[in-house]
Short mmCIF file of C-alpha atoms in Angstrom, two decimals:
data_model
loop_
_atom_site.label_atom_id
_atom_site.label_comp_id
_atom_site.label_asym_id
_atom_site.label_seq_id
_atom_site.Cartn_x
_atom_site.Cartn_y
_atom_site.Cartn_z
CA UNK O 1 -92.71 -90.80 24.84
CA UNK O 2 -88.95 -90.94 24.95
CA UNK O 3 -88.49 -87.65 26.90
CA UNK O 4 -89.10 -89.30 30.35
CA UNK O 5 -85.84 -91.47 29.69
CA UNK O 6 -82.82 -90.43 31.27
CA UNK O 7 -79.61 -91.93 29.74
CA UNK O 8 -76.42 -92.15 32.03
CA UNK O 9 -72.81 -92.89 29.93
CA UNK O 10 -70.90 -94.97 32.81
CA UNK O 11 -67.89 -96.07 30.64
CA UNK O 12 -68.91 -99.86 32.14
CA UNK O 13 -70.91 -102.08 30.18
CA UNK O 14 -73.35 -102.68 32.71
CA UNK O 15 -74.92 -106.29 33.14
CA UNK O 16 -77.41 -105.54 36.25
CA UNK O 17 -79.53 -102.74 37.16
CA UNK O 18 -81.84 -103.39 40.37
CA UNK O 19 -83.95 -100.81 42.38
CA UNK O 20 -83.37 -100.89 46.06
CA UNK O 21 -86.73 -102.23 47.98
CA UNK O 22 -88.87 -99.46 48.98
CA UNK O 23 -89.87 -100.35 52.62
CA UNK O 24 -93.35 -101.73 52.78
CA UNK O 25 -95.73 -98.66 53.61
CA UNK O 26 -93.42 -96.32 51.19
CA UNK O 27 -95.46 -94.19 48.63
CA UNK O 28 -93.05 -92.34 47.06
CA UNK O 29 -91.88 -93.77 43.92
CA UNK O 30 -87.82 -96.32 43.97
CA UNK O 31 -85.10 -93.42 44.53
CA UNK O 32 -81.83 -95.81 44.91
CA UNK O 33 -80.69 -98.40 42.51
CA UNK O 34 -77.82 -100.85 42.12
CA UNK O 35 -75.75 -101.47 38.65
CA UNK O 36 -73.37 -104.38 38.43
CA UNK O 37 -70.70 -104.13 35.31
CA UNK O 38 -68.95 -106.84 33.12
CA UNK O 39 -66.58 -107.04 30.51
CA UNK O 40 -64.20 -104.44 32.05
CA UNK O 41 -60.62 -104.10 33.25
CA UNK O 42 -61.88 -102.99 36.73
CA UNK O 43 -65.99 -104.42 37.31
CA UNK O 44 -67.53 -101.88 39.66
CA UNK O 45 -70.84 -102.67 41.74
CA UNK O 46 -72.35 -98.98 41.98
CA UNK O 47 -75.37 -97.33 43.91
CA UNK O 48 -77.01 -94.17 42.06
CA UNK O 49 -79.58 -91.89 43.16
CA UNK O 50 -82.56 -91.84 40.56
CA UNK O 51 -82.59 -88.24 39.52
CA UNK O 52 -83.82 -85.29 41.58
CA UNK O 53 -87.24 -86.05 42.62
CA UNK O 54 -87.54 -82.29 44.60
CA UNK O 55 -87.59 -80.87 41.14
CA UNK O 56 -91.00 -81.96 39.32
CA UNK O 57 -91.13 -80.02 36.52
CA UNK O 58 -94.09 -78.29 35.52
CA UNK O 59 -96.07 -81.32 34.63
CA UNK O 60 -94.77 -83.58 36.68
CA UNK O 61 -91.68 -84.67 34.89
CA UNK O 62 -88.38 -85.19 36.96
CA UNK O 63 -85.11 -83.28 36.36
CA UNK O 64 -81.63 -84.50 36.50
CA UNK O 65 -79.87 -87.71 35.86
CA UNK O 66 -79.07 -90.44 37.95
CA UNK O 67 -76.21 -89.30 40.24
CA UNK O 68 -73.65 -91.59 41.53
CA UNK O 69 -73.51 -92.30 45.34
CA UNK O 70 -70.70 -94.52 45.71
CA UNK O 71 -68.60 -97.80 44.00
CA UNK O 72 -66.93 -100.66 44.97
CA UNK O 73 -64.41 -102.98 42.79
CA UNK O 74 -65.74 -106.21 42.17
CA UNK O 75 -63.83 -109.33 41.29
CA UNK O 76 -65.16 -110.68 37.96
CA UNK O 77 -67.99 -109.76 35.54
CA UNK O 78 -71.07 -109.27 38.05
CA UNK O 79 -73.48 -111.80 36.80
CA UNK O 80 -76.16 -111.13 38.93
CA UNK O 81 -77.74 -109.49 41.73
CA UNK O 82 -80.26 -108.53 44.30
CA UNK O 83 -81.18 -106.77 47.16
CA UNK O 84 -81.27 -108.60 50.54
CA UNK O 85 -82.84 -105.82 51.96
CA UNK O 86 -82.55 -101.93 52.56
CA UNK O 87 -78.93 -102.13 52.87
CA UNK O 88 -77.46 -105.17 51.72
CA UNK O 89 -76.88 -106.29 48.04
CA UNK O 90 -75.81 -109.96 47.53
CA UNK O 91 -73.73 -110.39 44.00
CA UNK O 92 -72.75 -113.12 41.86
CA UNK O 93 -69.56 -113.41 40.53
CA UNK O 94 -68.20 -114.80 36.94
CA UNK O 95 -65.22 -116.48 39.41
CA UNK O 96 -67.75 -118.13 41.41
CA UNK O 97 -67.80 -116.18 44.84
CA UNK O 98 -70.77 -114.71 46.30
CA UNK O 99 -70.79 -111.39 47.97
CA UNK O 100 -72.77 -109.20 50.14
CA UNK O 101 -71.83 -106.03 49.99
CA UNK O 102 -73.76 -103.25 52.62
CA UNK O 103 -74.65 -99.37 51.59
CA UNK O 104 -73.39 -97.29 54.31
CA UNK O 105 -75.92 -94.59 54.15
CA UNK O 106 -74.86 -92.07 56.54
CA UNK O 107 -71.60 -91.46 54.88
CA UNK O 108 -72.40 -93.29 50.88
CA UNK O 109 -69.93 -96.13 51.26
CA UNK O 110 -70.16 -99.57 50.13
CA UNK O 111 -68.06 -102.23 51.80
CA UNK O 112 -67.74 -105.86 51.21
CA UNK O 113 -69.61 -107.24 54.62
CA UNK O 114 -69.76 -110.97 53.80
CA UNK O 115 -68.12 -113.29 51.22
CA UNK O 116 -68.25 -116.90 49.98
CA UNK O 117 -65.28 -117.82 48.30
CA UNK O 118 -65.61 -120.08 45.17
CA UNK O 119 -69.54 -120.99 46.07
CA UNK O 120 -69.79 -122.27 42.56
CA UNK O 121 -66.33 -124.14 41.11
CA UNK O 122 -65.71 -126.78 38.89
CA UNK O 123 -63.38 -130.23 40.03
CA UNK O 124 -62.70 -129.18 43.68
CA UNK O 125 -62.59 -126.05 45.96
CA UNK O 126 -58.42 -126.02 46.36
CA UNK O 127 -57.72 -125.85 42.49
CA UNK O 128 -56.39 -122.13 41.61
CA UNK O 129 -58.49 -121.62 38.33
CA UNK O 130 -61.60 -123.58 39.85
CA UNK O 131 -63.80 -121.23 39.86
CA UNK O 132 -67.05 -121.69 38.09
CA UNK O 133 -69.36 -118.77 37.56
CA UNK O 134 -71.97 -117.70 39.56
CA UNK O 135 -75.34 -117.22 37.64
CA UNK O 136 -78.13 -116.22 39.53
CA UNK O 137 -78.75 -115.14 42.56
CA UNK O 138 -82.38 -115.02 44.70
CA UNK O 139 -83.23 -114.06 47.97
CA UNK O 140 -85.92 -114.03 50.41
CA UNK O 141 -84.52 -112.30 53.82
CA UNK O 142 -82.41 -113.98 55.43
CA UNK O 143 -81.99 -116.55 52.78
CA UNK O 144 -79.53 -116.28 49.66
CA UNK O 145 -80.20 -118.85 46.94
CA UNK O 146 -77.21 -119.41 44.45
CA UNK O 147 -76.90 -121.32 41.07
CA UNK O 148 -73.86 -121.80 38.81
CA UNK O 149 -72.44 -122.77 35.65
CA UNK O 150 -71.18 -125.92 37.64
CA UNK O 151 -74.75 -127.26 38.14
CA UNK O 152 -74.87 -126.51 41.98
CA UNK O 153 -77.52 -125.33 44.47
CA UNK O 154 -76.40 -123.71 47.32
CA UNK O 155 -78.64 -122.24 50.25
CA UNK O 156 -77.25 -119.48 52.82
CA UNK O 157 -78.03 -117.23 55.46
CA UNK O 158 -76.69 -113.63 55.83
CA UNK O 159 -74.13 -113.67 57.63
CA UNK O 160 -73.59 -117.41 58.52
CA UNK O 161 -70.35 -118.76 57.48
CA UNK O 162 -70.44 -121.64 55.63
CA UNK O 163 -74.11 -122.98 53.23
CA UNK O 164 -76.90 -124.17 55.18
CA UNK O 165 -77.49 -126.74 51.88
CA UNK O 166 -75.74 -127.72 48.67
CA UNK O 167 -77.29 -129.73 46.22
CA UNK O 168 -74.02 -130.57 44.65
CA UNK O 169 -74.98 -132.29 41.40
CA UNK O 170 -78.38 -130.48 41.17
CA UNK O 171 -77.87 -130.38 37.16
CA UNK O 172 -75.87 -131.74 34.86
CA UNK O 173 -75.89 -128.53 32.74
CA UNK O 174 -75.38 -125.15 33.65
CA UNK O 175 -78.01 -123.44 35.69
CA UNK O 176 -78.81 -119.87 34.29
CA UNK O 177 -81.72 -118.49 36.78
CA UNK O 178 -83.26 -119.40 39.83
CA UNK O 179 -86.44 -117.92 41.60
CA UNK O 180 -88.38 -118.64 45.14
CA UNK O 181 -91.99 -120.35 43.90
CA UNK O 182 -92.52 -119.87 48.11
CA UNK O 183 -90.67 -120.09 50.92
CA UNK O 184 -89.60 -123.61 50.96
CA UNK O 185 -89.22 -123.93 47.22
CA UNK O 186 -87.18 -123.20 44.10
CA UNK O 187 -87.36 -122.74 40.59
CA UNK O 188 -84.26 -123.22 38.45
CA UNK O 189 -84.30 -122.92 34.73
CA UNK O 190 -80.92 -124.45 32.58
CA UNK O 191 -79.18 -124.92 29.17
CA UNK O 192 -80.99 -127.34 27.74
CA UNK O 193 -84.75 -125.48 28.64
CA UNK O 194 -85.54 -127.94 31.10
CA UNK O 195 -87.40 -126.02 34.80
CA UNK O 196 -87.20 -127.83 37.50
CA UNK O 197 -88.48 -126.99 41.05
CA UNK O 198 -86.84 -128.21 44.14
CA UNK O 199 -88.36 -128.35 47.67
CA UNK O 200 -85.45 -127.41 50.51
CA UNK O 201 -87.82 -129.43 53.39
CA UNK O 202 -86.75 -132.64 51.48
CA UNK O 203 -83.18 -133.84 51.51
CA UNK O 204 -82.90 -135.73 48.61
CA UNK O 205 -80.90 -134.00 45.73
CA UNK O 206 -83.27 -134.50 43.28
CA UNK O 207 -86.14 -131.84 41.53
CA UNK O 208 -89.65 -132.46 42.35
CA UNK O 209 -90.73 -131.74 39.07
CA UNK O 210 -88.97 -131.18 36.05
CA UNK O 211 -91.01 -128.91 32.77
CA UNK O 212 -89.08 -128.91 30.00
CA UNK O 213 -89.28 -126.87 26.37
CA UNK O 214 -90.23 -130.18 23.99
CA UNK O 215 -87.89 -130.78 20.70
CA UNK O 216 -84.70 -128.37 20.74
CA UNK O 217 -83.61 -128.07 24.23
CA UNK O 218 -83.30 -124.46 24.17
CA UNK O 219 -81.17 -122.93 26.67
CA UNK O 220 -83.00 -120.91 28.95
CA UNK O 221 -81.42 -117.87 30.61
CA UNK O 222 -84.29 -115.93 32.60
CA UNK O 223 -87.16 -116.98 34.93
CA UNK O 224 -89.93 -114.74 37.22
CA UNK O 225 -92.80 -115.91 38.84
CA UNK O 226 -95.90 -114.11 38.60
CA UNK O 227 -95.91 -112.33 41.84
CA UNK O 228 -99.63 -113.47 43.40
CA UNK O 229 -100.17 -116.31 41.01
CA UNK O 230 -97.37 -118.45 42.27
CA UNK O 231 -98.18 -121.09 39.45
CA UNK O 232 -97.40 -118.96 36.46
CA UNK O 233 -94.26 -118.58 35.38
CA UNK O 234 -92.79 -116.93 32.69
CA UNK O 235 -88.94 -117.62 31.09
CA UNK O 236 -87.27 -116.30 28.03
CA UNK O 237 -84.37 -117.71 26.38
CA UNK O 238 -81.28 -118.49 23.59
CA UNK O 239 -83.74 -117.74 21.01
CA UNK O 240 -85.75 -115.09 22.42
CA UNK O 241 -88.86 -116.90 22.28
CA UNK O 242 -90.90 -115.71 25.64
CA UNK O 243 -92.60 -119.07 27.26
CA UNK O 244 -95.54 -119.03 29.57
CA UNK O 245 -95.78 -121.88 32.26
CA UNK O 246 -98.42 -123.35 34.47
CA UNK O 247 -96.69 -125.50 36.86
CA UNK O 248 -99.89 -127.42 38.11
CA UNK O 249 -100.18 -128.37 35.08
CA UNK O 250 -98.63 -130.50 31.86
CA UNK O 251 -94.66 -130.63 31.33
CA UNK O 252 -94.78 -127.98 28.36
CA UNK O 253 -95.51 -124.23 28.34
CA UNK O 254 -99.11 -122.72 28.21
CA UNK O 255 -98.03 -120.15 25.54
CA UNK O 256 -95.00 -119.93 23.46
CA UNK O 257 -94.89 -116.11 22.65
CA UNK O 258 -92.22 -115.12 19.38
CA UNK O 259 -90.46 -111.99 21.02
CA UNK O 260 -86.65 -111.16 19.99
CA UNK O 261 -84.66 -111.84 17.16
CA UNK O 262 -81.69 -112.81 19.80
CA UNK O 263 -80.81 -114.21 23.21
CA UNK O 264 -83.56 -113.09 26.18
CA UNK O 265 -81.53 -111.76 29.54
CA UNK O 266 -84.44 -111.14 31.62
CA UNK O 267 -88.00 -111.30 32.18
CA UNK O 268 -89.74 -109.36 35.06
CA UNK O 269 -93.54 -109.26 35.73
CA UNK O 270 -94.19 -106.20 36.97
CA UNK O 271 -94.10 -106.76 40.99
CA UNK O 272 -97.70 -104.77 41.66
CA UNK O 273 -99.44 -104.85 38.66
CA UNK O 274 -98.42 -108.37 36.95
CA UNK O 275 -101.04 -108.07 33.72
CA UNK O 276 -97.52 -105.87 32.57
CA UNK O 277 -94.29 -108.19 31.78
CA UNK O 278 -90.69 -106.77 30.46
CA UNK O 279 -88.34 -108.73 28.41
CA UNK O 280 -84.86 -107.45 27.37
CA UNK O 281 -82.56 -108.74 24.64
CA UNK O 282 -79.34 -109.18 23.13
CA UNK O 283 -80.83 -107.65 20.22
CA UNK O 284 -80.56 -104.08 21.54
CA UNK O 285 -84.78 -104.27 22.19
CA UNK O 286 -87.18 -103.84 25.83
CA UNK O 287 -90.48 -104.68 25.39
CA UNK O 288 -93.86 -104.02 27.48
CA UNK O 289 -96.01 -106.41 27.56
CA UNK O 290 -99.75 -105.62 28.69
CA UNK O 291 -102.31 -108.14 29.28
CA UNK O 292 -104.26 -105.86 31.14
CA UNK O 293 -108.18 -106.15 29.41
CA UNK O 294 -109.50 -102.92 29.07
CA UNK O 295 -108.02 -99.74 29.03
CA UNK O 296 -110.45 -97.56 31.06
CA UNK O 297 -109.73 -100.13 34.08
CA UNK O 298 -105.70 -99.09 33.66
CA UNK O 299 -104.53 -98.19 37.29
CA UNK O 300 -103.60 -94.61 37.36
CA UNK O 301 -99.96 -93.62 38.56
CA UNK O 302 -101.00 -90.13 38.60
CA UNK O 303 -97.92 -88.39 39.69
CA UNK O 304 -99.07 -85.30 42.25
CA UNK O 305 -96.72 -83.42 44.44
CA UNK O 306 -94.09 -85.86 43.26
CA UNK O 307 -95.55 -88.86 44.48
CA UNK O 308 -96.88 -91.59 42.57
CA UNK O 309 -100.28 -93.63 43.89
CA UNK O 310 -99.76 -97.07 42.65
CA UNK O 311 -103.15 -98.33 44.50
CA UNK O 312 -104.84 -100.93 41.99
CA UNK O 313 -108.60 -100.93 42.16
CA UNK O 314 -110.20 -103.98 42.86
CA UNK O 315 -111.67 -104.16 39.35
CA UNK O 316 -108.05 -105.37 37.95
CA UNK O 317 -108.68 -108.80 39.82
CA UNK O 318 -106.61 -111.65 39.51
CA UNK O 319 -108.85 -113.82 37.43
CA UNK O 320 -108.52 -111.72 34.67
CA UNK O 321 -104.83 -111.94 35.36
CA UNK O 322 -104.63 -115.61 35.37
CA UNK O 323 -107.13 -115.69 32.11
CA UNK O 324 -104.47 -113.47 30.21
CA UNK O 325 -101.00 -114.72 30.88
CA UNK O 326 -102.85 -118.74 30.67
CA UNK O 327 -104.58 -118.14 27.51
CA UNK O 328 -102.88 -120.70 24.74
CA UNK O 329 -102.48 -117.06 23.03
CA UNK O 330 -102.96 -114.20 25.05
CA UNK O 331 -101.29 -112.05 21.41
CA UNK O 332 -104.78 -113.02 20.08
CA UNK O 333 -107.41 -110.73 21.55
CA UNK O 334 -105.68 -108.77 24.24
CA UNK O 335 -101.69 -108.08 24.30
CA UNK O 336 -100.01 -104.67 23.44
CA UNK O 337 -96.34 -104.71 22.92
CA UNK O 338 -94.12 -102.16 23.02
CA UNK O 339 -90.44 -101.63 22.13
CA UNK O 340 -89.47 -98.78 24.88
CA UNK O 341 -86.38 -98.63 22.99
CA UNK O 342 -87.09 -97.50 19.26
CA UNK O 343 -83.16 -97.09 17.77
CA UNK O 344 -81.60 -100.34 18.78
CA UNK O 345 -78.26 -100.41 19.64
CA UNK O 346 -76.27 -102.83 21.62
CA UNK O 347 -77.32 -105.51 24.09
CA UNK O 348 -80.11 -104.86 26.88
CA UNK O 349 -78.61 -106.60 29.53
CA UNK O 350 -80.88 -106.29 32.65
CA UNK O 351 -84.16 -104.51 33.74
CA UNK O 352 -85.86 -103.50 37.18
CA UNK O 353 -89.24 -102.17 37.68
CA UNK O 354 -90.89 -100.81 40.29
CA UNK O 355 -93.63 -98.28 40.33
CA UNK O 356 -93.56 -96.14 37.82
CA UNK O 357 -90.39 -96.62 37.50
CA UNK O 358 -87.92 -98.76 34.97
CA UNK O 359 -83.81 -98.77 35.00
CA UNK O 360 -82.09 -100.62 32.44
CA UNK O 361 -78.42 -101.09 31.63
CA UNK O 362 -76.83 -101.51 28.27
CA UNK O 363 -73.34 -102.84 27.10
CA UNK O 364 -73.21 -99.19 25.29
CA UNK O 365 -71.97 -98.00 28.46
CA UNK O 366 -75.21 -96.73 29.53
CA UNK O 367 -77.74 -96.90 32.35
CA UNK O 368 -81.30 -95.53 31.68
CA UNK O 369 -83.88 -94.34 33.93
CA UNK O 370 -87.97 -94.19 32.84
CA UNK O 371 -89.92 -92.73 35.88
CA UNK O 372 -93.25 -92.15 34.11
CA UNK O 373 -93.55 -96.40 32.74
CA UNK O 374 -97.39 -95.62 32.42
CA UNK O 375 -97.81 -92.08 32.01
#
């Protein structure tokens, strides 16, 4: 199943790859996606067109390689990012600023269109080498939430000045990922595998609940909530374990799932069809996981005329959803993993589905494009 992957050399080792949102009534499948580098004498933050979608092949398949649309320099390793909304792209920085950079589309520019200096430092704001690195990076339109290596919080808005909030001492380890549980609240996940969850309506700096990963205080590096189950949550971390949580209930993980032989960089349910979870590793491996019970009931994303349908029938309800991913071991009766990368080589940085469609970026200096994930 490998010839549906299209690999991109970039000369970058690339640490994020994110599709651009497709607006909400959209049924064609993600065309435009984002790559962040790291590691590099000159960090770039890039936009790339998927591949030729005109030209279905025969059966379906898509010609051509991702084409680049335009770059920008960015200061630092890019250490994560996401889309604000169809234009915007908001990007953390390994020296601690936060940027929001806007895709011209009419003419394929990108331009820096907002920046907080030093959102994340360590000791004070005026010190030269204070910078402390920006982590993760969530938003929810207009909102930008930002965590650091400095164990801060901060809340913006696009395009207002200065942060609405800062939780200054929010941890006293370094925060790795952050995700919205809803609209008023926060997920944070650190380095010694402790989640916490923070409410913005209160004022006090302190988590409303705290889950933690009993005994060795594994750091964590990646968190996503399940995307209509806003109680599960799923994290991976330092020793590639992935962990299954139920925040209404217990301190400790549901389900404690062995996955890599190294660090986990990122775990994303998939955002329409959540029985199917991606990890990616340091150990050169992506993996599919499906939870989804019975195979006749799989959604179709029968590609015709080169669109994809990704309508789920009703049948795929959430229960058994829940069921799966809360099991104490959904491996047991109803999992199928898959490495989508057989020959391992370097370090899977980041992932990004959407659709039918998966981008990944490598530190071999390569981005890769699957447009048929279920074919």
């Amino acid at each position: 199943a490998m010839e549906e992957v299209c690999a991109k050399f970039v000369s970058q080792k690339i640490s994020k790859t994110r599709w651009r949102p497709l607006p909400a009534a959209a049924l064609q499948p993600p065309d435009l996606f984002a790559t962040g580098s790291w590691d590099n004498e000159d960090n770039r933050v890039s936009i790339w067109s998927a591949g030729d979608v005109g030209n279905a092949g025969i059966n379906g398949e898509y010609q051509g390689e991702p084409q680049l649309l335009c770059d920008i320099r960015h200061n630092g390793d890019v250490m994560d990012m996401q889309f604000l909304d169809q234009e915007r792209i908001v990007v953390a920085s390994s020296t601690g600023t936060v940027t929001v950079f806007r895709h011209h589309q009419n003419n394929q520019t990108l331009s820096a269109s907002h920046r907080w200096e030093k959102a994340h430092y360590h000791v004070d704001q005026d010190t030269s080498c204070g910078g402390a690195a920006c982590t993760g990076v969530i938003c929810n339109n207009p909102e930008i939430v930002t965590v650091g290596e400095d164990g801060r919080i901060n809340l913006f808005r696009a395009d207002q000045k200065d942060a609405i909030r800062t939780i200054d001492n929010a941890d006293s380890s370094t925060l790795h990922a952050v995700t919205f549980l809803r609209t008023t609240e926060i997920l944070t996940v650190n380095s010694i595998g402790q989640l916490k969850i923070w409410d913005l309506r209160q004022q006090r700096n302190e988590p409303s609940q705290i889950l933690s990963l009993t005994g060795d205080r594994v750091p964590l590096h990646c968190v996503d909530r399940h995307p209509n189950q806003q109680h599960i949550v799923a994290t991976g971390g330092q020793d590639g374990m992935l962990s299954v949580w139920d925040i209404r209930q217990g301190t400790m993980p549901v389900s404690l799932l062995t996955a890599h032989e190294a660090e986990m960089w990122e775990v994303h349910f998939h955002p329409s069809n959540p029985d199917h979870l991606f990890t990616c590793s340091e150990d050169g491996s992506l993996w599919h996981w499906d939870t989804s019970t019975d195979v006749s009931e799989k959604p179709s994303f029968l590609h015709q005329g080169g669109r994809s349908t990704t309508y789920f029938s009703h049948n795929t309800t959430n229960q058994s959803v829940v069921s799966a991913w809360l099991s104490n071991d959904p491996t047991k009766d109803r999992m199928e993993i898959t490495n989508l990368i057989p020959n391992q080589t370097l370090s899977v940085n980041s992932l990004d589905i959407l659709g039918p469609c998966l981008v990944y970026g490598t530190d071999a200096e390569a981005i890769y494009v699957n447009r048929q994930l279920f074919a």
